[in-house]
Tab-separated table of C-alpha atoms and ligand atoms in Angstrom:
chain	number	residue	atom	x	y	z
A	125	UNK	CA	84.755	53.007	81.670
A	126	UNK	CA	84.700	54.639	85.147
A	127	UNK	CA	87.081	52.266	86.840
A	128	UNK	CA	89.381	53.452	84.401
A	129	UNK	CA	89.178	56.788	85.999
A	130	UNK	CA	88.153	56.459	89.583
A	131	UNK	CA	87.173	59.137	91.605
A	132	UNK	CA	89.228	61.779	92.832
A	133	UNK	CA	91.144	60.837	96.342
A	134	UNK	CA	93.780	62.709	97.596
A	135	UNK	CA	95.023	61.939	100.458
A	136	UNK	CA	95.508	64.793	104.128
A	137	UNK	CA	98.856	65.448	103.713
A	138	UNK	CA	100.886	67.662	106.522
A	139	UNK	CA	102.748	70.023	104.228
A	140	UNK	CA	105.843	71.161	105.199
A	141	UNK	CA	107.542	71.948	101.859
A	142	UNK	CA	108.385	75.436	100.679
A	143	UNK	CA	104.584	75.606	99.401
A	144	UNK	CA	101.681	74.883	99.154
A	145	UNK	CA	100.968	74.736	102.494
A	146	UNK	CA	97.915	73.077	104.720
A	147	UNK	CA	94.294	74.874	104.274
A	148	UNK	CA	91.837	76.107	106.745
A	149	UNK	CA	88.516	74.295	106.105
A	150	UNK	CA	86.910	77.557	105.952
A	151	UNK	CA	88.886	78.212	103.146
A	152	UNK	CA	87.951	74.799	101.417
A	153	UNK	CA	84.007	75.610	102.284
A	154	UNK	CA	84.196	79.313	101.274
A	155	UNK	CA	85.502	77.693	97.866
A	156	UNK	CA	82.208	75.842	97.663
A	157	UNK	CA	79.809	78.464	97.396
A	158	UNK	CA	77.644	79.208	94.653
A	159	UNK	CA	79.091	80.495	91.517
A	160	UNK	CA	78.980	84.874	91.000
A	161	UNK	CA	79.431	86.182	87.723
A	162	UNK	CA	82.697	88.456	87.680
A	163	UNK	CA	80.384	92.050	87.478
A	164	UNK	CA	77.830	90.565	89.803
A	165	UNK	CA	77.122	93.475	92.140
A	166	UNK	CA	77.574	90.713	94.932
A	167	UNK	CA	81.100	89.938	93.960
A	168	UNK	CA	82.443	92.806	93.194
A	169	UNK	CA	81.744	93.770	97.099
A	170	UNK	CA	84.005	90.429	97.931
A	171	UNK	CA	86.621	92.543	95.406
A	172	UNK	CA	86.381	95.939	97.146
A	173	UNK	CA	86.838	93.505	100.731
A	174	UNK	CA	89.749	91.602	99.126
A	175	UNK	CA	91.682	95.063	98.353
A	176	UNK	CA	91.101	96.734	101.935
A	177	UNK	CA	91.814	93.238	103.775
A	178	UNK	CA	94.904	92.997	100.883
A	179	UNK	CA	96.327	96.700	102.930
A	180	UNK	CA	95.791	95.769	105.900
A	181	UNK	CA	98.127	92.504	105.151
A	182	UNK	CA	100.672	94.310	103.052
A	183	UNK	CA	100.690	97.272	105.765
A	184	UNK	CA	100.411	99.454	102.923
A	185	UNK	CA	97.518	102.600	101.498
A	186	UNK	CA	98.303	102.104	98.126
A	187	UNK	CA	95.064	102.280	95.823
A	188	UNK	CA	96.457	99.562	93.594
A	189	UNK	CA	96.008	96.498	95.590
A	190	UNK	CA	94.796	93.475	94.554
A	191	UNK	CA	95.196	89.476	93.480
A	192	UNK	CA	96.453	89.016	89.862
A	193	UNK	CA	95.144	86.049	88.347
A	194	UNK	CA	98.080	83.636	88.308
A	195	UNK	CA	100.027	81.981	91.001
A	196	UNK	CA	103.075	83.849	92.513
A	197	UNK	CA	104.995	83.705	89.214
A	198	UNK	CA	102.368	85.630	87.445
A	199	UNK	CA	102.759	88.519	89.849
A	200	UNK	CA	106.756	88.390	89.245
A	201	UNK	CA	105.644	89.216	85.632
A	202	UNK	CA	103.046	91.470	85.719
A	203	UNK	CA	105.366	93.494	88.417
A	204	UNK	CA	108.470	93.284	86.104
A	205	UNK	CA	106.537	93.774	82.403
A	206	UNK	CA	104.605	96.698	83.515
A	207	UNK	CA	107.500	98.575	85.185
A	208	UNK	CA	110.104	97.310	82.517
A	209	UNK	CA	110.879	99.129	79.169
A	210	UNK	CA	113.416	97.825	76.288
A	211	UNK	CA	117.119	99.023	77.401
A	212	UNK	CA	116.136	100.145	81.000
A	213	UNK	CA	118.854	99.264	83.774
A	214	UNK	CA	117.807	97.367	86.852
A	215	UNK	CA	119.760	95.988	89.573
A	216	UNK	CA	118.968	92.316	90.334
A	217	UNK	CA	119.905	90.862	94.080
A	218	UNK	CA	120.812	87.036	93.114
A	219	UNK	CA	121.521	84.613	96.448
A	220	UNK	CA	118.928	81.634	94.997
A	221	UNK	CA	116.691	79.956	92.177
A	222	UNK	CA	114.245	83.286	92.857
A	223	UNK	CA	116.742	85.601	92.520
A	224	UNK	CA	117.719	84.264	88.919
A	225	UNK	CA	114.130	84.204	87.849
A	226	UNK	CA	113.990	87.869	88.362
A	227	UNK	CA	117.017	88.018	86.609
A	228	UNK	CA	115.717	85.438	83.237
A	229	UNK	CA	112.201	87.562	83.096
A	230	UNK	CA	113.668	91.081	83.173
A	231	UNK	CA	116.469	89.827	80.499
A	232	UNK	CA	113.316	88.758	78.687
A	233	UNK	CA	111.617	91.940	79.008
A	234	UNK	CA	115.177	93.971	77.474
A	235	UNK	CA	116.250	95.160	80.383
A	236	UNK	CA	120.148	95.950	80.899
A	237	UNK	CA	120.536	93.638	84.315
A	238	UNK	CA	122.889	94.345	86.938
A	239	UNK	CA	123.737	91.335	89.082
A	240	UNK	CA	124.356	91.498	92.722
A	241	UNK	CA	125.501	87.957	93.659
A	242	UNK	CA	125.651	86.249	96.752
A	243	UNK	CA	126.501	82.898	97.722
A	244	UNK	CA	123.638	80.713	98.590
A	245	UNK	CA	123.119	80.540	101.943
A	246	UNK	CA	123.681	84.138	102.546
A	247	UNK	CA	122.204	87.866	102.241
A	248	UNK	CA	122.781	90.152	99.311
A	249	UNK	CA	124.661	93.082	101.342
A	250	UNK	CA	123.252	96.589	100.843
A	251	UNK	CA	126.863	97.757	99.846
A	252	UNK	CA	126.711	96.070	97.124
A	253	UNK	CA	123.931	96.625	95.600
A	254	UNK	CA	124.912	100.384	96.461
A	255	UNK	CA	128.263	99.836	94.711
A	256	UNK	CA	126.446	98.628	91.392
A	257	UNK	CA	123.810	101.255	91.258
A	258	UNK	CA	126.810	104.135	91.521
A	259	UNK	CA	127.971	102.548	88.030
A	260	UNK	CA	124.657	103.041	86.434
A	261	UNK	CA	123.395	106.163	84.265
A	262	UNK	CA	119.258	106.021	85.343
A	263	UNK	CA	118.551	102.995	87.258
A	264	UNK	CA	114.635	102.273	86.468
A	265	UNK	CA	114.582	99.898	89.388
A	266	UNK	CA	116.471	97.656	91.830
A	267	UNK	CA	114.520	94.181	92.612
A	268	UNK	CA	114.943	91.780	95.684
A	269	UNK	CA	113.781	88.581	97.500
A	270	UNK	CA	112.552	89.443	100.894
A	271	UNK	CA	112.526	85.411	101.461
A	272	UNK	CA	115.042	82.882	99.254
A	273	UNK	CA	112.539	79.763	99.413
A	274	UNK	CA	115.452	78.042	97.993
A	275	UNK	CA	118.074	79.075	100.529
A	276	UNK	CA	115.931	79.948	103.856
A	277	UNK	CA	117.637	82.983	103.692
A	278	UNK	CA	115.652	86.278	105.282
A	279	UNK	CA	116.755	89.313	103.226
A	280	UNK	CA	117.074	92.759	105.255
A	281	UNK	CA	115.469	94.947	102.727
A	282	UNK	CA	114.566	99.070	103.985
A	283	UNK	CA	118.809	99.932	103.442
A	284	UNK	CA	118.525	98.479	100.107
A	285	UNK	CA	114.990	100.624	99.210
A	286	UNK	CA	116.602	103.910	100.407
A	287	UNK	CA	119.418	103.363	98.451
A	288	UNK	CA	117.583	103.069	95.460
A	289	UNK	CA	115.549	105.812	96.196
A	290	UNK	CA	118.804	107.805	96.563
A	291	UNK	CA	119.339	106.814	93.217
A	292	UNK	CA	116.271	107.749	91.311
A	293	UNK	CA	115.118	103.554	91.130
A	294	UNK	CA	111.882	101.859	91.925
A	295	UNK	CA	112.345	99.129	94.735
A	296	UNK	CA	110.277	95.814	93.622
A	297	UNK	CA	109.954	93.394	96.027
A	298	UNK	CA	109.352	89.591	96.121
A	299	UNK	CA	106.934	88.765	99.323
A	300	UNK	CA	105.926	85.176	97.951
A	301	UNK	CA	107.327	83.450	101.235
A	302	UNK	CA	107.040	86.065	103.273
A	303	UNK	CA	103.644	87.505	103.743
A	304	UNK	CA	101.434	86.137	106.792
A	305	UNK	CA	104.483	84.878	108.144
A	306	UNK	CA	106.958	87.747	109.002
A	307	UNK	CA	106.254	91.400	108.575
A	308	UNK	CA	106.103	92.838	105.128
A	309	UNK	CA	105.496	96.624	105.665
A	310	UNK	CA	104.943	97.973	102.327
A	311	UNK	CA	104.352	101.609	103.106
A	312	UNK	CA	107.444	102.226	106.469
A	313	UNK	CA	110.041	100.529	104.170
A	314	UNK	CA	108.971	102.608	101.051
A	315	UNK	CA	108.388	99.366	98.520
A	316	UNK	CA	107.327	100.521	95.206
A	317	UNK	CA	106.145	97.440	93.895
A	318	UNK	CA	105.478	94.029	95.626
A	319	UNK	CA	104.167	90.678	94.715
A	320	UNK	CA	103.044	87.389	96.869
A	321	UNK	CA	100.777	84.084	96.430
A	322	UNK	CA	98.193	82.808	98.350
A	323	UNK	CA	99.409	78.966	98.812
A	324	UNK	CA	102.108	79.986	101.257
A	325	UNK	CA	101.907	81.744	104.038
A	326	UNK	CA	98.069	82.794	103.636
A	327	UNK	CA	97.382	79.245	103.331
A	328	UNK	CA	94.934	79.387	100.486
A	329	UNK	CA	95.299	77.111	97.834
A	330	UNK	CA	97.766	78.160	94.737
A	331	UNK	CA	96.336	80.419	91.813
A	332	UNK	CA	96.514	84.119	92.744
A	333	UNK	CA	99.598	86.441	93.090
A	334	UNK	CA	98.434	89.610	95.765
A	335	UNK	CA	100.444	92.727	94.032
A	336	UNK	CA	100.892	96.353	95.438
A	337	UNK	CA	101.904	99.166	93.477
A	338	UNK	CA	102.347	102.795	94.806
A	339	UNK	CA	101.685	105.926	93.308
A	340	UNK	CA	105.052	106.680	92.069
A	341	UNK	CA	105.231	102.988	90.282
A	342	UNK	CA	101.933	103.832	88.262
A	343	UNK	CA	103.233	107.005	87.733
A	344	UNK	CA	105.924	104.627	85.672
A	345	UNK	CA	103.293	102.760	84.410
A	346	UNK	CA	100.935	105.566	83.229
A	347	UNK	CA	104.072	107.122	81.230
A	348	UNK	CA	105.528	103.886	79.625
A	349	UNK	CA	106.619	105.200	76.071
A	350	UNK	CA	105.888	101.529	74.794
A	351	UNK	CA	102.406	99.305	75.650
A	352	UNK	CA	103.059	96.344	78.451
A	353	UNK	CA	104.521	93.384	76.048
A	354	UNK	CA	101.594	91.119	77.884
A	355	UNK	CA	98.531	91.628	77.165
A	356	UNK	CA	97.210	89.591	80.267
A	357	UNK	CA	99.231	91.454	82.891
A	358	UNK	CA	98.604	94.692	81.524
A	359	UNK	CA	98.195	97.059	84.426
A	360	UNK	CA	96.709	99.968	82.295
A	361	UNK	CA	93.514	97.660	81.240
A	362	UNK	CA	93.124	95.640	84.734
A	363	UNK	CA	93.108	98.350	87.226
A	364	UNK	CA	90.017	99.736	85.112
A	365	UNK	CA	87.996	96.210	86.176
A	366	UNK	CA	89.727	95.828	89.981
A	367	UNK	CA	89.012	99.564	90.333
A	368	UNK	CA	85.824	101.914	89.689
A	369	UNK	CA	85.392	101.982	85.704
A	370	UNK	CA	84.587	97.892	85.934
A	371	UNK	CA	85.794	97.311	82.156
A	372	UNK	CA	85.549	93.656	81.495
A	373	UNK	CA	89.110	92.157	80.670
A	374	UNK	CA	89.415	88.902	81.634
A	375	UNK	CA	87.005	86.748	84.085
A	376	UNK	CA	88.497	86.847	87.586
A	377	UNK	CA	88.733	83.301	88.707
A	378	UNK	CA	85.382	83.679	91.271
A	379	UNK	CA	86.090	80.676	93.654
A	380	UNK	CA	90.017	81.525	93.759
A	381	UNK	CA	88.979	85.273	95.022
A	382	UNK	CA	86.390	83.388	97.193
A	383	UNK	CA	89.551	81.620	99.091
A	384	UNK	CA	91.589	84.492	99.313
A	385	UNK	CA	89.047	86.511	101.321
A	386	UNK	CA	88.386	83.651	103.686
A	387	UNK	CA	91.953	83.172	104.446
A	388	UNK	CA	92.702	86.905	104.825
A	389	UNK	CA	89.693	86.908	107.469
A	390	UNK	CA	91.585	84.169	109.152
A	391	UNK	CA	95.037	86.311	108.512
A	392	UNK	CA	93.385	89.849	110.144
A	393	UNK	CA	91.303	87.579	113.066
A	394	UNK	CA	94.419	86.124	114.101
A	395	UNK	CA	96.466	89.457	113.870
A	396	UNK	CA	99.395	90.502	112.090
A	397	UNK	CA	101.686	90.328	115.170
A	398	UNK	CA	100.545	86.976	116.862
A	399	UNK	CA	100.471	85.033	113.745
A	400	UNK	CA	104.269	86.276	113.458
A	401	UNK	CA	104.799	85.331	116.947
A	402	UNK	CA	103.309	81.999	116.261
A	403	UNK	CA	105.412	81.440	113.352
A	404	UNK	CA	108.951	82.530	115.051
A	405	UNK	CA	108.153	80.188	118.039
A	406	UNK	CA	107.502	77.641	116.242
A	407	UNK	CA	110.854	77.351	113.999
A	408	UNK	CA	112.805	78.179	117.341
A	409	UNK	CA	111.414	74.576	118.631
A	410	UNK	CA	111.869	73.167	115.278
A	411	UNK	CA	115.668	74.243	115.053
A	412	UNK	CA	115.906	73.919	119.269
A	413	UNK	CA	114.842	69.984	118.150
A	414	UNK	CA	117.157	69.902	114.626
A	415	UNK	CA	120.108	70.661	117.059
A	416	UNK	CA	119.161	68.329	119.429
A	417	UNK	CA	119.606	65.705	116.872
A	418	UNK	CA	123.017	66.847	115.842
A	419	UNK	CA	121.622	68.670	112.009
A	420	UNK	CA	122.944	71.393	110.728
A	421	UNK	CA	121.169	74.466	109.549
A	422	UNK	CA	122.163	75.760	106.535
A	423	UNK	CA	121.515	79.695	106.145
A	424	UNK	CA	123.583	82.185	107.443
A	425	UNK	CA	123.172	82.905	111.165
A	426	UNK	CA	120.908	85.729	112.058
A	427	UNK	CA	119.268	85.734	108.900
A	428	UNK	CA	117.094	82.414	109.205
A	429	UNK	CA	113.920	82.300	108.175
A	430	UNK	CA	111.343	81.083	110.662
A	431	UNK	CA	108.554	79.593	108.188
A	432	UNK	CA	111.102	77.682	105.744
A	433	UNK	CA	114.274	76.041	107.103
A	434	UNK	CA	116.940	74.433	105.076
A	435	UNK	CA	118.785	71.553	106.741
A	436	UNK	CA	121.832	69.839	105.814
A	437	UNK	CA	121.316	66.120	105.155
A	438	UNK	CA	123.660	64.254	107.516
A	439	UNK	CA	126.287	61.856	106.250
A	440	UNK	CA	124.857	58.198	105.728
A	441	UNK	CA	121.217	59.815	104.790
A	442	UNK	CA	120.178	59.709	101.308
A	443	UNK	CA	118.339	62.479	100.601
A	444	UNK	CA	115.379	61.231	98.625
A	445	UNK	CA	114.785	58.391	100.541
A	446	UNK	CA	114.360	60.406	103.564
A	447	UNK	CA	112.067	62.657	101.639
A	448	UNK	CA	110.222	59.295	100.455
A	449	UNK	CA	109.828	57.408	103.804
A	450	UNK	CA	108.742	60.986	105.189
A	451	UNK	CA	105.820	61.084	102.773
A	452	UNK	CA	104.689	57.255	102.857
A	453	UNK	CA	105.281	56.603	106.246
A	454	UNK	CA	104.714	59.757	107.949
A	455	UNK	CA	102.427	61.172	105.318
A	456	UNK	CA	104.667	64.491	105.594
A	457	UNK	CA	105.858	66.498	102.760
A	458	UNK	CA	109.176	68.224	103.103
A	459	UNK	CA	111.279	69.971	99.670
A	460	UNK	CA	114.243	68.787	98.245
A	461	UNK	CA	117.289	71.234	97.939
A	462	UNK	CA	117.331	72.825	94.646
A	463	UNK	CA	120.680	73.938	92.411
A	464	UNK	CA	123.766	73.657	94.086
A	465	UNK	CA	121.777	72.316	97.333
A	466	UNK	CA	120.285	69.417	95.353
A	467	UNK	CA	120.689	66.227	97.413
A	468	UNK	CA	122.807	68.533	100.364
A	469	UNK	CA	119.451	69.895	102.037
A	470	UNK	CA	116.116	69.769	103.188
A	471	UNK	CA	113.196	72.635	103.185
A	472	UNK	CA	110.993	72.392	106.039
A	473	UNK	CA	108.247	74.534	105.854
A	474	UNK	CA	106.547	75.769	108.387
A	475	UNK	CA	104.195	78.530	107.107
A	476	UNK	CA	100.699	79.476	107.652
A	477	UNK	CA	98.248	77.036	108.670
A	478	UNK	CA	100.969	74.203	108.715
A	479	UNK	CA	102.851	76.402	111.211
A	480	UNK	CA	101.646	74.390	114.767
A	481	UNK	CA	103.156	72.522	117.370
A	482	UNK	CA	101.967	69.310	116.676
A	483	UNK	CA	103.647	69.023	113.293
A	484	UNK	CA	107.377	70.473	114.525
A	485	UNK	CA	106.802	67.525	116.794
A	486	UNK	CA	105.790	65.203	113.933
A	487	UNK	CA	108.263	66.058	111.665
A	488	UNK	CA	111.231	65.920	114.264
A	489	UNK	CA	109.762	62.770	115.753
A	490	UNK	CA	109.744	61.166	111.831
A	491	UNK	CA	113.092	62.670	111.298
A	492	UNK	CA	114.586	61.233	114.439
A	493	UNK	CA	112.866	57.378	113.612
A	494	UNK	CA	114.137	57.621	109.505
A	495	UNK	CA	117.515	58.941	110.109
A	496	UNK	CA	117.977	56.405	113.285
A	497	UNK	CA	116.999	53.515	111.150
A	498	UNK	CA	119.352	54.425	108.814
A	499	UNK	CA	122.201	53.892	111.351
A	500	UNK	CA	122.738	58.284	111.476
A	501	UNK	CA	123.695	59.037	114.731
A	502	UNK	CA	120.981	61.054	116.212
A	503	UNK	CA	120.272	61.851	119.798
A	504	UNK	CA	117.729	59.720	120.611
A	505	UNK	CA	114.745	61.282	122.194
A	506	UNK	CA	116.274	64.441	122.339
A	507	UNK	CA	114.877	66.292	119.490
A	508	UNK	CA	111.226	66.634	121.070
A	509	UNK	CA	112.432	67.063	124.817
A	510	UNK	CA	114.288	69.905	122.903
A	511	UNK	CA	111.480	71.267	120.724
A	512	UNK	CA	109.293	70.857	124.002
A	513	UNK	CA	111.542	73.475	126.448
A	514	UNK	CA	111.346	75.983	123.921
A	515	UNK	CA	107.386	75.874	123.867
A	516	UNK	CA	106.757	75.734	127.605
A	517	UNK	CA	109.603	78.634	128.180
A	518	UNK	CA	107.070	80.536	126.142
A	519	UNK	CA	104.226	79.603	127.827
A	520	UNK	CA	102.941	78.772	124.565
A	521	UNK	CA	100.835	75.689	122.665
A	522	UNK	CA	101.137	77.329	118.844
B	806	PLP	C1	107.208	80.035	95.336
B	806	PLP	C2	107.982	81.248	94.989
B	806	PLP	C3	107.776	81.942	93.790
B	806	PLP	C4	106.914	81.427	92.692
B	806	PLP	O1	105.578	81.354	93.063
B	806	PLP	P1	104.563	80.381	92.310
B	806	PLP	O2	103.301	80.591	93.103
B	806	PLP	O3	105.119	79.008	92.394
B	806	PLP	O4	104.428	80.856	90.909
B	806	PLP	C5	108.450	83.143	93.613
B	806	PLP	N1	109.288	83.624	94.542
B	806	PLP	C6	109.525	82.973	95.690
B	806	PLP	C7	110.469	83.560	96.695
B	806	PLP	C8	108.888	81.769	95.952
B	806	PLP	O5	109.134	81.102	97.094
């Protein structure tokens, strides 16, 4: 009976997708210690730890600071159902797949959306979004991705917050690609409401969504004329267990919480500032070396990303194949385009732990081998001589 289910054997991937990405082995051992019940005196100190270590990340002093159970997703929701009521208007930036989920869950919720559209590849433009909230009676709140995982695309966001303040709105913010890899200052660019994940750019594995609320978005909470429609994300019950009343309402995942603190220690031992150093060196090697070999990058200049970097597959590439070859040959995951980039790009992530030197040179040394075997004409060598000037101009071995 056993060999029918063999044991469990997953193989050391390099991850440089748009998530998950590679995990400290503290991480994996802190996930290994002994079991806590969820109001064990013992873990709720590892809660209190979570929440300061979660402000000192999010650059923010807003009480209401801690991981929602769920992966990123689940903090989209609990932001959007708590803040939402039937009929409100909101004002939606759409330039990728994560802008139209914000869009699909606030329909869902009865909100009256506003679209801001942009193409893919570039930034929604703060006069638009101004433009659209000038049409609307008592915007409840405008909502934005700070980084389009599907685009690469690094959205300018403190315009956009003042101009919904100007109008009365909450700003909600999605940080799911961006925190622990560029700044995300909560508190200086006046975000009311913010969500991330942990399997990104903290680097722990997937299954919590850090969320941040400020006074004046519980203040929206606290008044809501109708309950939360989710039970589950309902703010009004769970800040009485993550803050001082301790009200059981639904078991915190213990080992997932476990993670998260170990890779914030990592985050706040490192520092805010060189870990965003380390991550902005090391996509100017990997798109110094992209260059080299003649690829294109696809989001609009200015505005790239450093931890996820979309890359236009070259003509006489297949797509999947590279992706394929990448993964059995290299062992190296990479993303596949998504929408109207299906089969046109390439996401390289570089976020987190997964954000070091030796893997820009893997991947661009891989990349260089597949695509040459294929016949694409690459500059030979090139790539890594490339990716190598840019590191020792910086003096630097990230
Ligand atoms: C990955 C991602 C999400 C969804 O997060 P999950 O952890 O997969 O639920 C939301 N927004 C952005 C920008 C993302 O990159």
């Amino acid at each position: 009976m056993t060999s029918d289910f063999p044991e469990l054997n997953p193989p050391q991937r390099v991850l440089l997708g748009p998530g998950p990405s590679n995990v400290h082995p503290r991480v994996m051992r802190a996930m290994a210690a002994p079991m806590l019940g969820h109001l064990d005196p013992e873990f709720i100190l590892v809660m209190e730890r979570i929440k300061e270590l979660l402000r000192i990340v999010f650059r923010t002093k807003n009480e209401i600071t801690f991981p929602a159970s769920g992966t990123g997703s689940a903090g989209m929701e609990m932001v959007l159902s708590n803040l939402i009521e039937e009929g409100d208007e909101v004002v939606i930036g759409v330039a990728g797949i994560f802008g139209e989920r914000f869009v699909d869950c606030a329909q869902r919720l009865g909100a009256r959306v506003t679209r801001v559209d942009s193409p893919w590849g570039r930034i929604v433009e703060p006069a638009q979004i101004g433009a659209a909230l000038k049409k609307l009676r008592r915007p409840a709140l405008v909502a934005l991705v700070h980084a389009e995982t599907s685009t690469g695309v690094y959205q300018p966001v403190e315009e956009i917050a003042q101009l919904a303040h100007e109008h009365g709105a909450l700003m909600v913010l999605d940080t799911v690609t961006s925190l622990g890899c560029v700044a995300v200052d909560i508190d200086a660019w006046q975000i009311d409401a913010c969500y991330s994940c942990t399997q990104k750019g903290l680097s722990a594995p997937p299954g919590l969504a850090p969320v941040t609320l400020s006074a004046r978005a519980m203040e929206v909470v606290r008044q809501r004329r109708t309950k939360c429609p989710s039970w589950y994300l309902d703010l009004a019950m769970i800040e009485q267990y993550w803050g001082g009343a301790r009200l059981y309402h639904h078991t915190a995942p213990i080992t997932m919480n476990y993670a998260l603190y170990e890779a914030l220690r990592l985050v706040v031992e490192e520092g805010l500032e060189a870990r965003f150093r380390r991550h902005a060196l090391n996509a100017q090697a990997l798109h110094a070396g992209l260059e080299a070999m003649g690829l294109q990058l696809v989001a609009q200049e200015g505005y790239r990303l450093p931890q996820l970097s979309t890359v236009a597959v070259p003509a006489g590439a297949d797509e999947a194949t590279v992706r394929d070859r990448l993964l059995r040959e290299f062992n190296i995951e990479v993303g596949a385009g998504l929408g109207p980039f299906k089969g046109r790009v390439w996401r390289i992530g570089l976020m987190g732990e997964s954000a070091r030197r030796e893997n820009v040179t893997l991947v661009l040394a891989a990349l260089e081998t597949i695509l040459g075997s294929m016949g694409v004409e690459t500059a030979r060598g090139r790539a890594l001589e490339a990716a190598a000037a840019v590191y020792s101009a910086n003096h630097g071995d990230s």
